[in-house]
Tab-separated table of C-alpha atoms in Angstrom:
chain	number	residue	atom	x	y	z
A	293	GLY	CA	-18.159	8.967	5.469
A	294	ALA	CA	-17.767	6.365	2.904
A	295	GLY	CA	-14.288	4.985	2.225
A	296	VAL	CA	-12.922	3.490	-0.935
A	297	SER	CA	-15.181	0.775	-2.337
A	298	GLN	CA	-14.278	-1.882	-4.773
A	299	SER	CA	-16.500	-4.331	-6.738
A	300	PRO	CA	-16.796	-7.116	-7.073
A	301	ARG	CA	-15.319	-8.280	-3.772
A	302	TYR	CA	-14.749	-11.697	-5.307
A	303	LYS	CA	-14.350	-12.750	-8.859
A	304	VAL	CA	-13.881	-16.174	-10.206
A	305	THR	CA	-13.287	-16.513	-13.872
A	306	LYS	CA	-12.014	-19.045	-16.358
A	307	ARG	CA	-8.682	-18.768	-18.068
A	308	GLY	CA	-8.948	-16.677	-21.193
A	309	GLN	CA	-11.830	-14.578	-20.082
A	310	ASP	CA	-11.595	-10.688	-19.615
A	311	VAL	CA	-12.343	-9.230	-16.260
A	312	ALA	CA	-13.111	-5.637	-15.176
A	313	LEU	CA	-12.523	-4.673	-11.614
A	314	ARG	CA	-14.063	-1.281	-10.428
A	315	CYS	CA	-12.798	1.098	-7.750
A	316	ASP	CA	-14.803	3.996	-6.359
A	317	PRO	CA	-12.588	6.406	-4.478
A	318	ILE	CA	-13.373	8.642	-1.552
A	319	SER	CA	-15.364	11.602	-2.918
A	320	GLY	CA	-13.104	14.470	-3.807
A	321	HIS	CA	-9.907	12.475	-3.753
A	322	VAL	CA	-7.810	13.523	-6.861
A	323	SER	CA	-5.314	10.586	-7.036
A	324	LEU	CA	-6.202	6.971	-7.458
A	325	TYR	CA	-3.890	3.925	-7.305
A	326	TRP	CA	-4.000	0.272	-8.152
A	327	TYR	CA	-1.914	-2.437	-6.423
A	328	ARG	CA	-1.830	-6.258	-6.636
A	329	GLN	CA	-1.172	-8.364	-3.635
A	330	ALA	CA	-0.192	-12.049	-3.757
A	331	LEU	CA	-0.725	-14.238	-0.623
A	332	GLY	CA	1.954	-13.516	2.036
A	333	GLN	CA	3.429	-10.510	0.087
A	334	GLY	CA	3.171	-6.795	0.261
A	335	PRO	CA	1.087	-4.960	-2.236
A	336	GLU	CA	2.733	-4.349	-5.652
A	337	PHE	CA	2.195	-1.100	-7.464
A	338	LEU	CA	0.508	-1.243	-10.789
A	339	THR	CA	-0.515	2.232	-11.843
A	340	TYR	CA	-1.953	5.496	-10.726
A	341	PHE	CA	-4.012	8.558	-11.793
A	342	ASN	CA	-4.144	12.171	-10.964
A	343	TYR	CA	-7.685	13.141	-11.910
A	344	GLU	CA	-8.257	11.445	-15.152
A	345	ALA	CA	-4.656	11.382	-16.314
A	346	GLN	CA	-2.665	8.210	-16.005
A	347	GLN	CA	0.567	9.306	-14.419
A	348	ASP	CA	2.539	6.091	-14.138
A	349	LYS	CA	1.739	2.612	-15.424
A	350	SER	CA	5.152	1.097	-15.038
A	351	GLY	CA	3.864	-1.618	-12.712
A	352	LEU	CA	1.449	-3.030	-15.142
A	353	PRO	CA	2.813	-6.533	-15.748
A	354	ASN	CA	2.081	-6.697	-19.488
A	355	ASP	CA	-0.285	-5.378	-22.156
A	356	ARG	CA	-3.127	-7.510	-21.066
A	357	PHE	CA	-3.518	-5.110	-18.104
A	358	SER	CA	-5.063	-1.665	-18.644
A	359	ALA	CA	-6.620	0.835	-16.552
A	360	GLU	CA	-8.868	4.037	-16.997
A	361	ARG	CA	-10.437	6.759	-14.944
A	362	PRO	CA	-12.313	8.754	-17.710
A	363	GLU	CA	-14.046	11.353	-15.444
A	364	GLY	CA	-11.463	11.576	-12.733
A	365	SER	CA	-13.528	9.609	-10.229
A	366	ILE	CA	-14.395	5.858	-10.654
A	367	SER	CA	-11.656	3.699	-12.119
A	368	THR	CA	-11.667	0.377	-13.936
A	369	LEU	CA	-8.779	-2.137	-14.043
A	370	THR	CA	-9.228	-4.457	-16.945
A	371	ILE	CA	-7.300	-7.704	-17.430
A	372	GLN	CA	-7.769	-9.393	-20.874
A	373	ARG	CA	-7.333	-12.959	-21.590
A	374	THR	CA	-6.829	-13.798	-17.933
A	375	GLU	CA	-4.282	-16.398	-16.905
A	376	GLN	CA	-3.901	-18.375	-13.725
A	377	ARG	CA	-0.903	-16.274	-12.584
A	378	ASP	CA	-3.249	-13.284	-12.528
A	379	SER	CA	-4.992	-14.638	-9.450
A	380	ALA	CA	-4.385	-12.163	-6.552
A	381	MET	CA	-6.019	-9.613	-4.501
A	382	TYR	CA	-6.418	-6.347	-6.421
A	383	ARG	CA	-6.421	-3.329	-4.215
A	384	CYS	CA	-7.309	0.292	-5.036
A	385	ALA	CA	-6.336	3.326	-2.985
A	386	SER	CA	-7.083	7.007	-3.241
A	387	SER	CA	-5.610	10.074	-1.816
A	388	PRO	CA	-6.766	13.687	-1.405
A	389	ALA	CA	-3.701	15.594	-2.900
A	390	LEU	CA	-1.330	15.352	-5.841
A	391	ALA	CA	2.201	14.035	-5.644
A	392	GLY	CA	4.909	16.063	-4.182
A	393	GLY	CA	3.793	16.547	-0.606
A	394	TYR	CA	2.380	14.505	2.235
A	395	ASN	CA	-0.124	12.199	0.861
A	396	GLU	CA	-1.767	9.471	2.833
A	397	GLN	CA	-3.296	6.693	0.795
A	398	PHE	CA	-6.607	5.132	1.872
A	399	PHE	CA	-7.053	1.586	0.763
A	400	GLY	CA	-10.266	-0.203	-0.343
A	401	PRO	CA	-11.151	-3.754	0.750
A	402	GLY	CA	-9.891	-5.284	-2.499
A	403	THR	CA	-11.126	-7.668	-5.136
A	404	ARG	CA	-10.024	-11.233	-4.823
A	405	LEU	CA	-9.539	-12.614	-8.271
A	406	THR	CA	-9.317	-16.274	-8.883
A	407	VAL	CA	-8.509	-17.489	-12.388
A	408	LEU	CA	-9.293	-21.251	-13.032
B	174	ASP	CA	13.971	3.435	-5.724
B	175	ALA	CA	15.285	3.338	-2.217
B	176	LYS	CA	14.983	-0.205	-0.761
B	177	THR	CA	14.043	-1.021	2.734
B	178	THR	CA	15.019	-3.931	4.951
B	179	GLN	CA	12.935	-5.120	7.923
B	180	PRO	CA	12.993	-8.180	10.086
B	181	PRO	CA	10.298	-10.715	9.020
B	182	SER	CA	8.705	-11.069	12.458
B	183	MET	CA	8.708	-9.682	15.938
B	184	ASP	CA	6.864	-10.578	19.145
B	185	CYS	CA	5.760	-8.106	21.845
B	186	ALA	CA	3.965	-8.408	25.137
B	187	GLU	CA	0.708	-6.666	25.505
B	188	GLY	CA	1.254	-3.245	27.211
B	189	ARG	CA	4.837	-3.098	26.275
B	190	ALA	CA	6.433	-0.863	23.715
B	191	ALA	CA	6.881	-2.403	20.192
B	192	ASN	CA	9.964	-1.046	18.480
B	193	LEU	CA	10.100	-1.990	14.730
B	194	PRO	CA	13.394	-1.235	12.947
B	195	CYS	CA	13.862	-0.393	9.270
B	196	ASN	CA	16.915	0.086	7.219
B	197	HIS	CA	16.999	2.393	4.189
B	198	SER	CA	20.573	3.147	3.597
B	199	THR	CA	20.063	4.245	0.002
B	200	ILE	CA	17.519	6.839	0.780
B	201	SER	CA	17.739	10.167	-0.997
B	202	GLY	CA	17.710	13.493	0.589
B	203	ASN	CA	14.145	14.332	-0.360
B	204	GLU	CA	12.505	10.948	0.109
B	205	TYR	CA	10.070	10.387	2.875
B	206	VAL	CA	9.789	7.429	5.132
B	207	TYR	CA	6.250	6.090	5.491
B	208	TRP	CA	4.956	3.368	7.738
B	209	TYR	CA	1.754	1.428	6.928
B	210	ARG	CA	0.275	-1.605	8.590
B	211	GLN	CA	-2.041	-4.322	7.359
B	212	ILE	CA	-4.244	-6.259	9.794
B	213	HIS	CA	-5.234	-9.668	8.608
B	214	SER	CA	-6.756	-9.333	5.174
B	215	GLN	CA	-7.707	-5.728	5.330
B	216	GLY	CA	-6.238	-3.002	3.148
B	217	PRO	CA	-3.086	-1.326	4.419
B	218	GLN	CA	-3.646	1.584	6.816
B	219	TYR	CA	-1.414	4.562	7.026
B	220	ILE	CA	0.464	5.135	10.455
B	221	ILE	CA	2.927	7.878	10.177
B	222	HIS	CA	5.661	9.370	7.931
B	223	GLY	CA	8.754	11.640	8.335
B	224	LEU	CA	11.509	13.203	6.394
B	225	LYS	CA	14.348	13.939	8.882
B	226	ASN	CA	12.749	14.919	12.283
B	227	ASN	CA	11.165	12.540	14.710
B	228	GLU	CA	7.494	12.467	14.385
B	229	THR	CA	4.612	11.441	16.781
B	230	ASN	CA	0.922	11.036	16.464
B	231	GLU	CA	-1.956	9.278	18.255
B	232	MET	CA	-0.848	5.892	16.816
B	233	ALA	CA	2.884	5.946	17.065
B	234	SER	CA	6.209	7.571	17.077
B	235	LEU	CA	8.813	7.588	14.262
B	236	ILE	CA	12.553	8.009	15.089
B	237	ILE	CA	14.784	8.644	12.148
B	238	THR	CA	18.575	8.473	12.547
B	239	GLU	CA	20.574	11.696	11.838
B	240	ASP	CA	22.062	10.036	8.661
B	241	ARG	CA	18.466	8.921	7.700
B	242	LYS	CA	19.826	5.469	6.879
B	243	SER	CA	17.441	3.847	9.327
B	244	SER	CA	14.297	4.505	11.280
B	245	THR	CA	12.245	2.840	14.184
B	246	LEU	CA	8.465	2.826	14.577
B	247	ILE	CA	7.460	2.866	18.196
B	248	LEU	CA	4.069	1.650	19.359
B	249	PRO	CA	4.227	2.889	22.912
B	250	HIS	CA	1.729	0.409	24.694
B	251	ALA	CA	1.079	-2.461	22.246
B	252	THR	CA	-2.368	-4.067	22.255
B	253	LEU	CA	-3.586	-7.369	20.760
B	254	ARG	CA	-5.195	-5.286	18.064
B	255	ASP	CA	-1.837	-4.049	16.941
B	256	THR	CA	-0.986	-7.587	15.594
B	257	ALA	CA	-0.416	-6.933	11.930
B	258	VAL	CA	2.170	-6.750	9.187
B	259	TYR	CA	3.970	-3.480	9.365
B	260	TYR	CA	5.637	-1.942	6.221
B	261	CYS	CA	8.329	0.591	6.166
B	262	ILE	CA	8.362	2.306	2.711
B	263	VAL	CA	10.415	5.003	1.198
B	264	ARG	CA	8.241	7.067	-1.101
B	265	VAL	CA	9.543	7.543	-4.505
B	266	THR	CA	10.473	11.174	-5.045
B	267	ASN	CA	7.774	13.427	-6.581
B	268	THR	CA	5.294	10.634	-7.049
B	269	ASP	CA	2.965	8.774	-4.740
B	270	LYS	CA	4.043	5.360	-5.863
B	271	LEU	CA	4.498	3.309	-2.819
B	272	ILE	CA	6.944	0.255	-2.993
B	273	PHE	CA	6.004	-2.224	-0.334
B	274	GLY	CA	8.475	-4.739	0.806
B	275	THR	CA	7.476	-7.952	2.770
B	276	GLY	CA	7.335	-5.994	5.989
B	277	THR	CA	7.608	-7.208	9.725
B	278	ARG	CA	4.852	-9.392	11.099
B	279	LEU	CA	4.352	-8.182	14.689
B	280	GLN	CA	2.660	-10.629	17.011
B	281	VAL	CA	1.299	-9.102	20.186
B	282	PHE	CA	0.709	-11.686	22.903
B	283	PRO	CA	-1.293	-11.388	26.279
């Protein structure tokens, strides 16, 4: 079956531009997570959704970052007025169950964002 | 959030057992210990998790000390394909937020 997919796989943009990163979770998975990973570091939690509801956005670095999942499936992470420090790998994960029990997260291949 | 401490790197000979330690001395009673690994630039991959009892699956075994302040991931017969960064994570209670540290880079050599 298809895993988590993300698009684009690579994005190069100029400082000040807005970018939208898309995540298509595994079909039927109710929870969706966004992480950011700098080179040589572990993934850093950004936000997550149960169905269409954003449960926790404590990891979003500032108000230039936002995420939505309007129909409880595909999610978009938007970064406005990008800065060079936003350059990183952005990873999406999904899981089949809600919080509170065993819950394996399945990660996508990531979007490598480079801000010039 | 409970913090974990892992050695930055380890080596293991192919075919031997790889024992990866993790300290989580501030873990709460209902927090799970999860292990993920990341091979090269791929996304992290779930390995195993546990609460208090030792666990085993087709990939690995997880040994958790009785006081739950530390754990060890065991790969019984390491192969070259097990070369990866291994993350020990304490899952935040009642959420699925995973807080990754810097992990242990395991190098399996022939």
